[in-house]
Coordinates of C-alpha atoms in Angstrom, one line a residue:
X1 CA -64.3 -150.5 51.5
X2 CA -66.6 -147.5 50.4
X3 CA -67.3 -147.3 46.9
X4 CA -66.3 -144.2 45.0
X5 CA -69.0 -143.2 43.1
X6 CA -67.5 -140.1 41.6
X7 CA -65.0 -142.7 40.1
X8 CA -67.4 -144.7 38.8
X9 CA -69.1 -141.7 36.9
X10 CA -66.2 -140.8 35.9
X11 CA -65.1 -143.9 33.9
X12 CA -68.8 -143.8 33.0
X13 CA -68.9 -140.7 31.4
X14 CA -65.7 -141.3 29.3
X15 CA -66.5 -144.3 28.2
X16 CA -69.7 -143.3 26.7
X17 CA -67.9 -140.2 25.1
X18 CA -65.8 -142.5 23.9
X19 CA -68.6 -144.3 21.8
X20 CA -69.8 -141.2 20.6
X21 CA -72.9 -141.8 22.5
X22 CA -75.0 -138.8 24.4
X23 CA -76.6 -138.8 28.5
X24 CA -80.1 -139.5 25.9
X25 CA -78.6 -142.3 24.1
X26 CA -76.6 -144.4 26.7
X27 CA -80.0 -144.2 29.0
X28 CA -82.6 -145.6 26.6
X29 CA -79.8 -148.3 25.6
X30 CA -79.5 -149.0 29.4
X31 CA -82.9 -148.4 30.5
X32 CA -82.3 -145.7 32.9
X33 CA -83.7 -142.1 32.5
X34 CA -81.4 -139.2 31.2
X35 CA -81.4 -137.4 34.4
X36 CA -80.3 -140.8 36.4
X37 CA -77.1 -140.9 34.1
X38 CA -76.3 -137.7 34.4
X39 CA -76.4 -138.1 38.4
X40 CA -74.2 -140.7 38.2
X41 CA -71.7 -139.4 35.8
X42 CA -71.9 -136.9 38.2
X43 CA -70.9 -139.0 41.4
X44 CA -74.3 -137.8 42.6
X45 CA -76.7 -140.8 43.2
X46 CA -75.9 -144.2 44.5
X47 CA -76.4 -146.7 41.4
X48 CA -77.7 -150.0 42.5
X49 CA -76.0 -152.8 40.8
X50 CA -79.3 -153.7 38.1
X51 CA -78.2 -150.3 37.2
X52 CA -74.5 -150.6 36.8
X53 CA -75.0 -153.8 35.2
X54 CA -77.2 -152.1 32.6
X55 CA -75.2 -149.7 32.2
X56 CA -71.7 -151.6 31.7
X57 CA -73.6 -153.9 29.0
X58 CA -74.7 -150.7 27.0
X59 CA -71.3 -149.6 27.4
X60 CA -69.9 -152.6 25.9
X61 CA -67.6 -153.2 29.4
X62 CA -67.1 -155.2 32.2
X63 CA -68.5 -154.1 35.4
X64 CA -64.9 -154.3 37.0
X65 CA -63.8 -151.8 34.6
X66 CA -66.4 -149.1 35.8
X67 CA -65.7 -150.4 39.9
X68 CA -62.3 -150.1 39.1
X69 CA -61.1 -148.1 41.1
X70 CA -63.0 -148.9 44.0
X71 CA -61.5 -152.6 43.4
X72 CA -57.6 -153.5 45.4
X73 CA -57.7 -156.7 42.6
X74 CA -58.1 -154.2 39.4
X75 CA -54.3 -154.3 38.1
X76 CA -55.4 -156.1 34.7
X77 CA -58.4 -153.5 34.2
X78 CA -55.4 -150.4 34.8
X79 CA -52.8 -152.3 32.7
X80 CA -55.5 -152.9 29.7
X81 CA -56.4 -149.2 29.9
X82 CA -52.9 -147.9 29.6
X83 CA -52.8 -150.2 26.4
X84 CA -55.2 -149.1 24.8
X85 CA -54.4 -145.3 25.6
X86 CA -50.6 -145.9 24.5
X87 CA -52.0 -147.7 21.4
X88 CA -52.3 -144.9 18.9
X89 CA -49.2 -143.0 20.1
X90 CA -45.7 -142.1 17.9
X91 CA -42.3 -143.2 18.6
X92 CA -41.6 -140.0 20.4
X93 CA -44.9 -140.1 22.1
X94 CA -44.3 -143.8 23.8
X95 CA -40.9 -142.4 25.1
X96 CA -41.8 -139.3 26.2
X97 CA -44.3 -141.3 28.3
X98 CA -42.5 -143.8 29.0
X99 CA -39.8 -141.8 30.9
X100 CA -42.9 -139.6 32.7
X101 CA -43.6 -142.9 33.9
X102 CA -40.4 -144.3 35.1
X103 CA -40.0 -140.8 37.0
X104 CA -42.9 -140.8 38.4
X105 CA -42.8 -144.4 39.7
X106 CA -39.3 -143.8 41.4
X107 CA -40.4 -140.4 43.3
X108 CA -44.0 -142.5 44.3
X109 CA -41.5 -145.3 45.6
X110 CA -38.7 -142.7 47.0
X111 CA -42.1 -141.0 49.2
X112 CA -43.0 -144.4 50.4
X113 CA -40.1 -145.2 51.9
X114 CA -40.0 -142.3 53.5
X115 CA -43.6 -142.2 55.0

């Protein structure tokens, strides 16, 4: 399986918006230079795994939570981020979603069947 590093930026990137933290700040904390962090929040370089691993402990995260979705054995990492995002939401909010998301699962499961 080929690694998506775009991905991988990607959860990068949030994650360190998340803690407020800048390209400047998440480097020196991880020992990378600013322009290597923007690469890979980018998708553009290849991070070797010192560097993720750096990089997942300044963030605070597991380094299954920034392979993710590179991973076929990630389920708990998905389910724990759909907590945390459904966390702060209002009544109307968490239904809203909630039926978005039981829509959306039965047309996913009504195209699979007919694939």
């Amino acid at each position: 399986m080929e690694l998506d590093y775009r991905a991988i930026g990607v959860r990068i990137r949030r994650l360190r918006k998340e803690r407020g933290l800048t390209q400047q700040t998440l480097a020196e904390m991880s020992g990378q230079e600013p322009s290597n962090i923007s690469h890979i929040e980018r998708g553009a370089t290849k991070l070797s795994l010192p560097t993720l691993v750096s990089v997942a402990n300044a963030l605070e995260v597991t380094v299954d939570q920034l392979l993710c979705d590179s991973l076929p054995a990630s389920r708990s990492v998905f389910e724990t981020e759909a907590a945390h995002i459904l966390s702060d939401c209002s009544h109307l909010e968490l239904k809203v979603i909630t039926e978005t998301i039981r829509t959306l699962k039965e047309n996913l499961r009504r195209l699979k069947l007919s694939e």
